[in-house]
Amino acid sequence: MIANSVTSTAFDRLKPKTHLTLLLLLTALIYVGSAWSPSLQDDADAGHSEAAREMVERGDWVTLHINGIRYLEKAPLMYWAMALSYKIFGFTEFATRLPLAIAVLLLVTVLYYFGCWMSGARAGFYSGLAIATGLGVYLWTRIMIPEIILAFFLTTAFYFFLKVYFDELDSRWVYLFYACMAAAVLTKGLIGIVFPGGVLFAFVLLTNGWKRLWRMRPISGVLLFLVIAIPWHALAIWRNDKFFWFYIINEHFLRYLGKRYPVDYDTVPLVSFWLLHLAWLFPFSVFLPLAAQQMRTLWRPIERTDQLRLFVWLWVLVVIGFFSFSTRQEYYTFPAYPALALLAGTGLARGEKEVSRWAIGGQGLLAFLGLGIGAVLGYLLWISWDVTPPADISQALTYHPENYKLALGHMSDLTTKAFALLRVPAAGAAVSLVAGFLIAFLLRLKQKPIHASILTAITTACFIYFAHMALGVFDPYLSSKGLATAIKQRLAPSDVVVINGEYYKGSSVGFYLPQKVLLLNGRMTGLEFGSYYPDAPKVFINDSEFAELWRSDKRVFLFTADRDFAAVKSALNSEMFKLTSAGDKSVYSNRQ
């Protein structure tokens, strides 16, 4: 107990700026440090990046375009941020990922102050650590999707609403709530209204706080919300016929009901959808049971601390519950991650203060998991030790599309040969998890909780570093930048590039090349609706048009997945020259 008291005093003597600086330094090392590589991935990653690039090139900041086709299904704010980054830093991977890295830094900052306000400095510090090192936060910022930006705006909106609600800030600060809610709408659509509205309605109802709502300046606040949120929507409707139906009805209501057109998404099984949150907030998710203690005080919360705990629980339940009844992907509940981080952080801080057995038990569970994962990785390294690694990891992967509904479904494609290429990151991850979590457990036993928690976060940061290294090994498989570079070296202004299939199959080719590409039998999914506008460029071709183009005087480059090549070759029935291949994809030309 003496050691714990000394540690607590030493920690409390540090200034809040020092706590926040440590948090931001760790966050920057993870997210800004990883923004430079690897290459942009095919599918949504490079596709959304291309939309931002064309925003800069066309000077159109209202209507998104991909490959010259109107792309109307997304809200614009993330693309505005990316476009601004491109204007400053150029069309690079770093410029692409920088807005998401900044969003993580901002979210960590808000969560730190939120946690401090709820339960003290240690709770704020741990809440920041939980979100900075959460595996789901890292995973979902490897793809250019706006969830981290949405989470930041919702968290900030809730923070300022509650500060004014409890009369701890001048009521004028509530305008930040309305502004952030409008920014959330511009980031992800109507859930920027649904989530705050649902959480706040349930909270005010359960705490009987209706009279307090008048200090929220509802009339002028709603006007501010409309002034920020309406202009883009009005311009988009004015400039794009049928935008209201496609963006509002189709992309919001019909998507929720599983009737969205076109159908290009899967639904994660419900139980997996719930349980995977333990992985997305790992490692601090092991301390969530500490937040479940003293639940009885939440039924009739009187103290501000209990009311705030109730609010955060409602935040989690509304977001996860909302998507439990709809079509869903794992990352849809990202807006609940800050709430889970607050629960884990505040629960751990309280558990340390009360010397709770679960604080030690949770740390012991991490040590056990670290040993287990380390043993599995060690075994895989041992059985792959004498295996000659292939030149390309795609040559060592199997193909299980039935598992790809899950974000980590491609893990089922790994083989012993694949681990021959992953020896260094696998060994580094194993050593980090075993040594880091075990030492952290020993520190917890010696009643050095701050040291244990910080080491837990550092251990996870090391694991993320090696995971990022492994992601680089998969670069030829996940991205087609190398093939785009090979085309670019031979490309003349009059040459034509064709992607076999929909745009997202080779979206990184589209991003890294200086011209539009043609799509062979690719009028589907995200670009289909926009392809019917009269100004859509003629980038969609069928088999007969492709055959005619292939036999013309123009030089043609064909990008195709190897598994789709046989059908193209059979339909073409002409000579084809293979230029290069990588990652189970190849480039062919009609000229040598």
C-alpha positions as a printed NumPy array, in Angstrom:
array([[  0.   ,   0.   ,   0.   ],
       [  2.884,   2.376,   0.743],
       [  4.369,   1.885,  -2.719],
       [  0.955,   2.516,  -4.268],
       [  0.519,   5.712,  -2.284],
       [  3.956,   6.992,  -3.263],
       [  3.309,   6.237,  -6.934],
       [ -0.038,   7.994,  -6.803],
       [  1.492,  11.092,  -5.246],
       [  4.315,  11.18 ,  -7.767],
       [  1.861,  10.857, -10.633],
       [ -0.442,  13.53 ,  -9.25 ],
       [  2.47 ,  15.947,  -8.93 ],
       [  2.896,  15.909, -12.684],
       [  1.116,  18.744, -14.442],
       [ -1.815,  17.922, -16.759],
       [  0.252,  19.248, -19.667],
       [  2.869,  16.61 , -18.896],
       [  0.274,  13.833, -18.884],
       [ -1.161,  15.053, -22.171],
       [  2.287,  15.482, -23.737],
       [  3.16 ,  11.872, -22.931],
       [ -0.121,  10.682, -24.424],
       [  0.281,  12.716, -27.6  ],
       [  3.902,  11.646, -28.027],
       [  2.943,   7.969, -27.877],
       [ -0.021,   8.561, -30.212],
       [  2.099,  10.481, -32.714],
       [  4.736,   7.741, -32.753],
       [  2.061,   5.186, -33.638],
       [ -0.113,   7.116, -36.092],
       [  2.017,   9.857, -37.619],
       [  4.973,   7.466, -37.671],
       [  2.974,   4.907, -39.661],
       [  1.462,   7.399, -42.111],
       [  4.361,   7.152, -44.553],
       [  3.819,   3.523, -45.516],
       [  2.721,   1.11 , -46.871],
       [  1.199,   1.887, -50.256],
       [ -2.496,   2.678, -50.53 ],
       [ -4.541,  -0.502, -50.708],
       [ -6.939,  -1.535, -53.424],
       [-10.659,  -1.224, -52.642],
       [-11.948,   1.65 , -50.452],
       [ -8.53 ,   2.889, -49.315],
       [ -7.204,   4.051, -52.685],
       [-10.735,   4.596, -54.022],
       [-11.563,   7.201, -51.378],
       [ -8.103,   8.728, -51.82 ],
       [ -8.781,   9.083, -55.528],
       [-12.006,  10.947, -54.728],
       [-10.013,  13.485, -52.702],
       [ -7.373,  13.78 , -55.424],
       [ -9.99 ,  14.497, -58.065],
       [-11.528,  17.067, -55.734],
       [ -8.243,  18.977, -55.917],
       [ -7.746,  18.468, -59.64 ],
       [-11.31 ,  19.38 , -60.633],
       [-11.744,  22.17 , -58.08 ],
       [-15.174,  20.726, -57.234],
       [-15.604,  20.596, -53.445],
       [-19.281,  19.634, -53.566],
       [-19.613,  16.552, -55.784],
       [-17.151,  13.726, -55.265],
       [-15.782,  11.936, -58.338],
       [-13.849,   8.702, -58.759],
       [-12.306,   8.044, -62.159],
       [-14.397,  10.931, -63.482],
       [-17.67 ,   9.323, -62.302],
       [-19.88 ,  11.04 , -59.745],
       [-19.503,   9.325, -56.366],
       [-22.498,  10.361, -54.292],
       [-22.684,   7.937, -51.391],
       [-20.328,   9.644, -48.918],
       [-20.365,  12.833, -46.841],
       [-17.566,  15.231, -47.757],
       [-15.653,  16.292, -44.638],
       [-12.955,  13.591, -44.674],
       [-12.377,  14.255, -48.379],
       [-12.071,  17.985, -47.718],
       [ -9.404,  17.262, -45.104],
       [ -7.54 ,  14.939, -47.475],
       [ -7.774,  17.438, -50.324],
       [ -6.329,  20.17 , -48.113],
       [ -3.524,  17.817, -47.095],
       [ -2.825,  17.06 , -50.782],
       [ -2.607,  20.776, -51.546],
       [  0.055,  21.156, -48.843],
       [  2.044,  17.915, -49.139],
       [  1.226,  16.564, -52.592],
       [ -0.393,  13.275, -53.577],
       [  1.519,  11.011, -51.209],
       [  0.682,   8.269, -48.73 ],
       [  1.653,  10.565, -45.859],
       [ -0.667,  13.322, -47.045],
       [ -3.453,  10.78 , -47.458],
       [ -3.233,   9.401, -43.925],
       [ -2.333,  12.614, -42.097],
       [ -5.967,  13.739, -41.503],
       [ -6.771,  10.459, -39.755],
       [ -3.591,  10.665, -37.678],
       [ -4.522,  14.203, -36.596],
       [ -8.026,  12.975, -35.738],
       [ -6.547,  10.331, -33.42 ],
       [ -4.412,  12.974, -31.702],
       [ -7.448,  15.212, -31.248],
       [ -9.567,  12.353, -29.926],
       [ -6.895,  11.38 , -27.396],
       [ -6.804,  15.005, -26.227],
       [-10.573,  15.255, -25.761],
       [-10.739,  11.878, -24.012],
       [ -7.986,  12.918, -21.625],
       [ -9.935,  15.99 , -20.5  ],
       [-13.206,  14.038, -20.495],
       [-11.732,  11.334, -18.259],
       [-10.093,  13.881, -15.966],
       [-13.408,  15.621, -15.531],
       [-15.238,  12.358, -14.844],
       [-12.868,  10.733, -12.374],
       [ -9.557,  12.545, -12.046],
       [ -6.187,  12.823, -13.77 ],
       [ -5.357,   9.138, -13.704],
       [ -8.692,   8.212, -15.294],
       [ -8.128,  10.753, -18.055],
       [ -4.622,   9.461, -18.676],
       [ -5.776,   5.849, -18.875],
       [ -8.699,   6.739, -21.14 ],
       [ -6.258,   8.384, -23.524],
       [ -3.966,   5.344, -23.402],
       [ -6.902,   3.027, -24.114],
       [ -7.865,   4.809, -27.323],
       [ -4.283,   5.499, -28.442],
       [ -3.284,   1.834, -28.235],
       [ -6.616,   0.16 , -29.037],
       [ -6.053,  -2.387, -31.767],
       [ -9.324,  -1.481, -33.468],
       [ -8.331,   2.176, -33.654],
       [ -5.123,   1.213, -35.419],
       [ -6.861,  -1.296, -37.703],
       [ -9.621,   1.049, -38.886],
       [ -7.208,   3.906, -39.574],
       [ -5.267,   1.721, -42.043],
       [ -8.148,   2.332, -44.458],
       [ -9.401,   5.754, -45.526],
       [-12.762,   5.654, -43.781],
       [-14.043,   8.559, -41.636],
       [-14.905,   6.695, -38.407],
       [-12.096,   8.22 , -36.319],
       [-13.132,  11.726, -37.415],
       [-16.753,  10.971, -36.542],
       [-15.699,   9.648, -33.122],
       [-13.758,  12.839, -32.425],
       [-16.666,  15.143, -33.264],
       [-19.206,  13.099, -31.281],
       [-16.915,  12.889, -28.25 ],
       [-16.257,  16.628, -28.347],
       [-19.98 ,  17.341, -28.767],
       [-20.843,  15.203, -25.743],
       [-18.085,  16.748, -23.63 ],
       [-19.243,  20.337, -24.118],
       [-22.918,  19.437, -23.842],
       [-22.351,  17.791, -20.474],
       [-20.122,  20.584, -19.15 ],
       [-22.88 ,  23.096, -19.879],
       [-25.6  ,  20.676, -18.728],
       [-23.957,  20.452, -15.289],
       [-23.472,  24.223, -15.255],
       [-19.665,  23.99 , -15.234],
       [-19.227,  26.119, -18.347],
       [-20.927,  29.259, -19.571],
       [-23.91 ,  28.304, -21.717],
       [-22.288,  29.89 , -24.781],
       [-19.911,  26.911, -24.921],
       [-22.866,  24.749, -25.924],
       [-22.542,  26.131, -29.429],
       [-19.541,  23.816, -29.8  ],
       [-21.955,  20.934, -29.247],
       [-24.122,  22.037, -32.163],
       [-21.105,  22.785, -34.362],
       [-19.551,  19.382, -33.68 ],
       [-22.858,  17.64 , -34.323],
       [-23.091,  19.419, -37.686],
       [-19.5  ,  18.391, -38.457],
       [-20.438,  14.798, -37.578],
       [-23.275,  14.97 , -40.116],
       [-20.826,  16.26 , -42.729],
       [-18.516,  13.383, -41.813],
       [-20.859,  10.385, -41.805],
       [-24.398,  11.512, -42.499],
       [-27.52 ,  11.305, -40.385],
       [-25.988,   9.234, -37.582],
       [-24.372,  12.528, -36.607],
       [-27.89 ,  13.411, -35.405],
       [-29.178,   9.955, -34.459],
       [-26.419,   9.04 , -32.019],
       [-26.333,  12.319, -30.05 ],
       [-30.118,  12.51 , -30.094],
       [-30.577,   8.94 , -28.893],
       [-27.961,   9.129, -26.144],
       [-29.073,  12.515, -24.838],
       [-32.775,  11.657, -24.895],
       [-32.194,   8.492, -22.864],
       [-29.882,  10.336, -20.449],
       [-32.218,  13.283, -19.833],
       [-35.15 ,  10.887, -19.466],
       [-33.387,   8.731, -16.86 ],
       [-32.016,  11.698, -14.904],
       [-35.188,  13.811, -15.216],
       [-33.143,  16.733, -16.464],
       [-35.684,  18.321, -18.794],
       [-35.456,  21.724, -17.115],
       [-31.714,  21.855, -17.736],
       [-32.237,  21.657, -21.486],
       [-33.228,  25.318, -21.637],
       [-29.691,  26.352, -20.813],
       [-28.625,  24.474, -23.971],
       [-29.816,  27.411, -26.152],
       [-31.858,  25.066, -28.38 ],
       [-33.214,  27.64 , -30.849],
       [-29.986,  29.483, -31.654],
       [-28.07 ,  26.208, -31.394],
       [-30.239,  24.481, -33.971],
       [-29.871,  27.492, -36.242],
       [-26.075,  27.214, -35.963],
       [-26.315,  23.5  , -36.735],
       [-28.357,  24.22 , -39.854],
       [-26.024,  27.004, -41.012],
       [-23.103,  24.548, -40.926],
       [-24.805,  21.363, -42.108],
       [-27.27 ,  22.54 , -44.753],
       [-25.139,  24.375, -47.398],
       [-23.286,  21.324, -48.689],
       [-26.46 ,  19.245, -48.794],
       [-28.325,  22.019, -50.616],
       [-25.556,  22.457, -53.187],
       [-25.247,  18.693, -53.69 ],
       [-28.999,  18.397, -54.295],
       [-28.942,  21.371, -56.674],
       [-25.989,  20.069, -58.7  ],
       [-26.882,  16.379, -58.764],
       [-30.251,  15.124, -59.915],
       [-31.601,  12.323, -57.674],
       [-28.978,  13.072, -55.006],
       [-31.607,  13.257, -52.272],
       [-32.926,   9.792, -53.086],
       [-29.521,   8.178, -53.458],
       [-27.714,   9.811, -50.519],
       [-30.529,  10.197, -47.99 ],
       [-32.997,   7.411, -48.806],
       [-30.759,   4.789, -50.381],
       [-27.532,   5.277, -48.406],
       [-29.175,   5.827, -45.025],
       [-32.591,   4.231, -44.7  ],
       [-32.368,   1.452, -47.294],
       [-28.813,   0.547, -46.247],
       [-29.985,   0.233, -42.645],
       [-32.81 ,  -2.064, -43.763],
       [-30.519,  -4.152, -45.965],
       [-32.222,  -3.011, -49.182],
       [-29.649,  -0.55 , -50.444],
       [-28.867,  -0.434, -54.181],
       [-26.486,  -1.719, -55.351],
       [-25.82 ,  -4.499, -52.841],
       [-22.053,  -4.549, -52.273],
       [-21.625,  -5.277, -48.587],
       [-21.758,  -8.159, -46.115],
       [-23.238,  -8.394, -42.639],
       [-21.131,  -9.566, -39.705],
       [-22.788, -12.215, -37.476],
       [-24.35 , -10.559, -34.432],
       [-22.48 , -12.396, -31.674],
       [-19.134, -11.771, -33.374],
       [-20.166,  -8.145, -33.855],
       [-20.614,  -7.751, -30.076],
       [-17.689,  -9.813, -28.795],
       [-15.115,  -8.328, -31.157],
       [-15.259,  -5.071, -29.203],
       [-13.018,  -6.817, -26.679],
       [-10.439,  -7.085, -29.463],
       [-10.956,  -3.578, -30.832],
       [-10.224,  -2.023, -27.398],
       [ -7.51 ,  -4.536, -26.493],
       [ -5.488,  -4.433, -24.248],
       [ -7.418,  -2.073, -21.938],
       [-10.682,  -3.903, -22.647],
       [ -9.617,  -6.45 , -20.006],
       [-10.289,  -3.748, -17.409],
       [-13.876,  -3.105, -18.54 ],
       [-15.289,  -5.332, -15.742],
       [-13.993,  -2.692, -13.309],
       [-16.411,  -0.243, -14.919],
       [-19.281,  -2.647, -14.291],
       [-18.84 ,  -2.453, -10.536],
       [-21.281,  -0.352,  -8.526],
       [-23.867,  -0.592, -11.294],
       [-26.622,  -0.24 ,  -8.706],
       [-25.783,   3.453,  -8.283],
       [-26.701,   4.047, -11.907],
       [-30.377,   3.23 , -11.447],
       [-30.996,   6.437,  -9.538],
       [-27.849,   8.487, -10.086],
       [-27.633,  11.529,  -7.842],
       [-23.943,  12.39 ,  -7.85 ],
       [-22.46 ,  13.93 , -10.977],
       [-19.907,  11.098, -11.249],
       [-22.643,   8.466, -11.33 ],
       [-24.641,  10.46 , -13.871],
       [-21.593,  10.703, -16.114],
       [-21.008,   6.964, -15.819],
       [-24.646,   6.41 , -16.79 ],
       [-24.199,   8.711, -19.765],
       [-21.15 ,   6.788, -21.021],
       [-22.929,   3.449, -20.676],
       [-25.869,   4.829, -22.65 ],
       [-23.419,   6.044, -25.258],
       [-22.139,   2.491, -25.71 ],
       [-25.573,   0.878, -25.685],
       [-27.165,   3.284, -28.166],
       [-24.388,   2.963, -30.765],
       [-23.952,  -0.811, -30.543],
       [-27.676,  -1.4  , -30.159],
       [-28.488,   0.748, -33.187],
       [-26.396,  -1.389, -35.529],
       [-27.428,  -4.661, -33.927],
       [-30.727,  -4.381, -35.832],
       [-29.276,  -3.406, -39.203],
       [-26.778,  -4.489, -41.806],
       [-23.438,  -4.059, -40.091],
       [-19.69 ,  -4.085, -40.48 ],
       [-17.312,  -4.321, -37.546],
       [-16.138,  -0.724, -37.814],
       [-19.659,   0.738, -37.765],
       [-19.563,   0.983, -33.946],
       [-16.321,   2.962, -33.911],
       [-18.216,   5.926, -32.34 ],
       [-18.63 ,   3.742, -29.224],
       [-14.865,   3.204, -28.834],
       [-14.288,   6.5  , -26.97 ],
       [-17.033,   5.551, -24.503],
       [-15.512,   2.115, -23.972],
       [-12.115,   3.757, -23.477],
       [-13.62 ,   6.079, -20.864],
       [-15.183,   3.123, -19.051],
       [-11.939,   1.147, -19.11 ],
       [ -9.839,   4.151, -18.073],
       [-12.066,   5.352, -15.271],
       [-12.677,   1.779, -14.092],
       [ -8.963,   1.017, -13.932],
       [ -8.205,   4.265, -12.105],
       [-10.866,   3.514,  -9.513],
       [ -9.722,  -0.102,  -9.25 ],
       [ -6.166,   1.016,  -8.498],
       [ -7.371,   3.457,  -5.882],
       [ -9.381,   0.746,  -4.173],
       [ -6.672,  -1.898,  -4.796],
       [ -9.245,  -4.027,  -6.612],
       [ -8.451,  -7.654,  -7.264],
       [ -9.696,  -7.305, -10.816],
       [ -7.019,  -4.72 , -11.617],
       [ -4.478,  -7.399, -10.769],
       [ -6.603, -10.113, -12.363],
       [ -6.968,  -8.17 , -15.593],
       [ -3.232,  -7.597, -15.745],
       [ -2.72 , -11.295, -15.101],
       [ -5.086, -12.108, -17.947],
       [ -2.987,  -9.925, -20.25 ],
       [  0.159, -11.763, -19.15 ],
       [ -1.566, -15.095, -19.866],
       [ -2.755, -13.907, -23.294],
       [  0.704, -12.557, -24.071],
       [  2.261, -15.922, -23.236],
       [ -0.37 , -17.741, -25.294],
       [  0.   , -15.531, -28.365],
       [  3.783, -15.65 , -28.009],
       [  3.694, -19.443, -27.866],
       [  1.546, -19.655, -31.008],
       [  3.817, -17.256, -32.887],
       [  6.876, -19.124, -31.628],
       [  5.46 , -22.428, -32.872],
       [  4.695, -20.943, -36.29 ],
       [  8.204, -19.547, -36.491],
       [  9.656, -22.934, -35.546],
       [  7.746, -24.923, -38.169],
       [  8.577, -22.318, -40.851],
       [ 12.257, -22.022, -39.941],
       [ 13.539, -24.273, -42.75 ],
       [ 10.982, -23.115, -45.289],
       [ 12.349, -21.11 , -48.191],
       [ 10.331, -17.883, -48.345],
       [  8.652, -17.129, -51.677],
       [  9.442, -13.952, -53.581],
       [  5.856, -12.749, -53.215],
       [  3.633, -13.47 , -50.229],
       [  0.628, -14.039, -52.506],
       [  2.37 , -17.247, -53.62 ],
       [  2.083, -18.543, -50.056],
       [ -1.553, -17.659, -49.358],
       [ -4.684, -19.71 , -49.731],
       [ -8.082, -18.333, -50.745],
       [-11.096, -18.467, -48.404],
       [-13.633, -15.823, -49.533],
       [-16.281, -17.237, -47.202],
       [-14.293, -15.79 , -44.276],
       [-13.883, -12.278, -45.677],
       [-16.976, -10.914, -43.954],
       [-14.71 , -10.396, -40.954],
       [-11.967,  -7.773, -41.   ],
       [ -9.372, -10.353, -40.   ],
       [-10.833, -13.055, -42.21 ],
       [ -7.762, -13.039, -44.442],
       [ -5.816, -14.5  , -41.502],
       [ -7.286, -17.842, -42.582],
       [ -5.266, -17.525, -45.816],
       [ -1.93 , -17.71 , -43.983],
       [  0.28 , -20.761, -44.468],
       [  3.634, -21.962, -43.188],
       [  5.285, -20.489, -46.278],
       [  3.708, -17.122, -45.509],
       [  5.249, -17.115, -42.022],
       [  8.635, -17.633, -43.633],
       [  8.239, -14.054, -44.885],
       [  6.883, -12.816, -41.542],
       [  9.661, -14.067, -39.285],
       [ 10.965, -10.697, -38.127],
       [  7.602,  -9.044, -37.316],
       [  6.279, -12.289, -35.798],
       [  9.337, -12.684, -33.582],
       [  9.214,  -9.044, -32.559],
       [  5.51 ,  -9.25 , -31.73 ],
       [  6.016, -12.44 , -29.7  ],
       [  8.869, -11.019, -27.637],
       [  7.022,  -7.743, -27.077],
       [  3.826,  -9.375, -25.844],
       [  5.478, -11.989, -23.647],
       [  8.056,  -9.733, -22.012],
       [  5.964,  -6.563, -21.846],
       [  2.756,  -8.017, -20.407],
       [  4.633, -10.305, -18.007],
       [  6.738,  -7.473, -16.59 ],
       [  3.655,  -5.259, -16.369],
       [  1.938,  -7.985, -14.319],
       [  4.899,  -8.165, -11.95 ],
       [  4.817,  -4.381, -11.566],
       [  1.121,  -4.568, -10.76 ],
       [  1.832,  -7.196,  -8.1  ],
       [  4.492,  -4.916,  -6.603],
       [  1.849,  -2.186,  -6.356],
       [  3.317,   0.007,  -9.058],
       [  0.105,   0.512, -11.027],
       [  1.138,   3.532, -13.097],
       [  4.272,   1.765, -14.274],
       [  2.221,  -1.347, -15.11 ],
       [ -0.364,   0.585, -17.116],
       [  2.201,   2.613, -19.04 ],
       [  4.185,  -0.532, -19.835],
       [  0.961,  -2.18 , -21.044],
       [  0.447,   0.687, -23.473],
       [  4.091,   0.656, -24.615],
       [  3.92 ,  -3.108, -25.143],
       [  0.879,  -2.675, -27.37 ],
       [  2.592,   0.145, -29.254],
       [  5.501,  -2.218, -29.946],
       [  3.07 ,  -4.89 , -31.111],
       [  1.431,  -2.346, -33.452],
       [  4.882,  -1.448, -34.798],
       [  5.55 ,  -5.072, -35.742],
       [  2.011,  -5.431, -37.11 ],
       [  2.736,  -2.433, -39.321],
       [  5.958,  -4.106, -40.446],
       [  3.96 ,  -7.21 , -41.345],
       [  1.481,  -5.045, -43.255],
       [  4.403,  -3.916, -45.397],
       [  5.134,  -7.554, -46.298],
       [  1.568,  -7.83 , -47.586],
       [  1.97 ,  -4.667, -49.672],
       [  2.165,  -6.42 , -53.086],
       [ -0.978,  -8.391, -52.203],
       [ -3.039,  -5.522, -50.758],
       [ -1.876,  -2.779, -53.106],
       [ -1.098,  -2.551, -56.816],
       [  1.287,   0.404, -56.626],
       [  4.159,  -1.694, -57.989],
       [  2.136,  -2.659, -61.037],
       [  1.015,   0.937, -61.518],
       [  4.67 ,   2.007, -61.413],
       [  5.54 ,  -0.58 , -64.081],
       [  2.765,   0.77 , -66.309],
       [  3.74 ,   4.382, -65.664],
       [  7.318,   3.738, -66.82 ],
       [  5.989,   2.68 , -70.238],
       [  2.914,   4.907, -70.43 ],
       [  2.532,   7.397, -73.27 ],
       [ -0.257,  10.014, -73.381],
       [ -2.132,   8.095, -76.074],
       [ -1.961,   4.728, -74.274],
       [ -4.999,   3.17 , -72.591],
       [ -5.151,   1.382, -69.225],
       [ -7.948,  -1.099, -68.535],
       [ -8.907,  -2.647, -65.201],
       [-10.622,  -6.008, -65.484],
       [-13.739,  -5.696, -63.322],
       [-14.968,  -2.976, -61.01 ],
       [-12.777,   0.007, -60.154],
       [-12.076,  -1.078, -56.587],
       [-10.281,  -4.217, -57.76 ],
       [ -7.422,  -2.004, -58.888],
       [ -8.173,   1.352, -57.293],
       [ -4.532,   1.91 , -56.365],
       [ -3.698,   1.658, -60.081],
       [ -6.179,   4.45 , -60.678],
       [ -4.696,   6.561, -57.893],
       [ -1.041,   6.181, -58.82 ],
       [ -1.518,   6.709, -62.574],
       [ -1.93 ,  10.208, -64.06 ],
       [ -4.991,   9.366, -66.167],
       [ -8.416,   7.772, -66.033],
       [ -8.689,   4.034, -66.566],
       [-11.263,   2.013, -68.5  ],
       [-13.261,  -0.658, -66.685],
       [-13.916,  -3.973, -68.39 ],
       [-17.364,  -5.218, -67.309],
       [-17.001,  -2.975, -64.261],
       [-20.252,  -1.033, -64.203],
       [-21.205,  -2.071, -60.689],
       [-21.075,  -1.243, -56.953],
       [-19.951,   2.243, -55.906],
       [-19.657,   3.801, -59.383],
       [-22.746,   2.308, -60.982],
       [-25.237,   5.006, -59.97 ],
       [-22.966,   7.86 , -61.029],
       [-22.277,   6.188, -64.371],
       [-25.795,   7.008, -65.591],
       [-25.366,  10.792, -65.406],
       [-25.035,  12.389, -68.864],
       [-21.625,  13.888, -68.042],
       [-20.124,  10.508, -67.067],
       [-17.019,   9.732, -69.15 ],
       [-17.167,   6.585, -71.276],
       [-14.92 ,   4.469, -69.093],
       [-17.095,   1.325, -69.003],
       [-16.502,  -1.182, -71.794],
       [-17.748,  -4.702, -72.517],
       [-15.944,  -7.692, -73.998],
       [-16.529,  -6.775, -77.631],
       [-15.433,  -3.173, -77.132],
       [-12.333,  -4.365, -75.303],
       [-11.49 ,  -6.803, -78.117],
       [-11.804,  -4.014, -80.669],
       [ -9.615,  -1.732, -78.551],
       [ -7.021,  -4.473, -78.075],
       [ -6.687,  -4.951, -81.838],
       [ -6.484,  -1.216, -82.557],
       [ -3.353,   0.859, -83.145],
       [ -3.355,   2.07 , -79.554],
       [ -1.174,   0.505, -76.919],
       [ -3.359,  -1.044, -74.247],
       [ -2.411,  -2.146, -70.734],
       [ -4.697,  -4.624, -68.971],
       [ -4.623,  -4.93 , -65.178],
       [ -6.29 ,  -8.1  , -63.91 ],
       [ -6.443, -10.438, -60.96 ],
       [ -4.805, -13.693, -61.993],
       [ -7.899, -15.701, -61.074],
       [ -9.93 , -13.611, -63.561],
       [ -7.44 , -13.781, -66.427],
       [ -8.654, -17.005, -68.043],
       [-12.089, -15.532, -68.757],
       [-10.559, -12.422, -70.351],
       [ -8.162, -14.417, -72.489],
       [-10.956, -16.706, -73.665],
       [-13.202, -13.781, -74.61 ],
       [-10.368, -11.859, -76.291],
       [ -8.802, -14.652, -78.338],
       [ -5.828, -12.445, -79.243],
       [ -2.137, -12.415, -78.45 ],
       [ -1.301, -10.984, -75.003],
       [  2.116, -10.031, -73.654],
       [  2.674, -10.281, -69.924],
       [  4.654,  -7.306, -68.619],
       [  4.792,  -7.899, -64.874],
       [  2.963,  -9.494, -61.955],
       [  2.809,  -9.189, -58.184],
       [  0.396, -10.052, -55.42 ],
       [ -1.744, -12.45 , -57.496],
       [ -2.297,  -9.668, -60.084],
       [ -0.729,  -9.084, -63.493],
       [ -0.381,  -6.512, -66.251],
       [ -0.669,  -7.494, -69.909],
       [ -0.28 ,  -5.463, -73.073],
       [ -1.12 ,  -5.805, -76.742],
       [  2.428,  -4.669, -77.553],
       [  5.758,  -6.071, -76.465]])
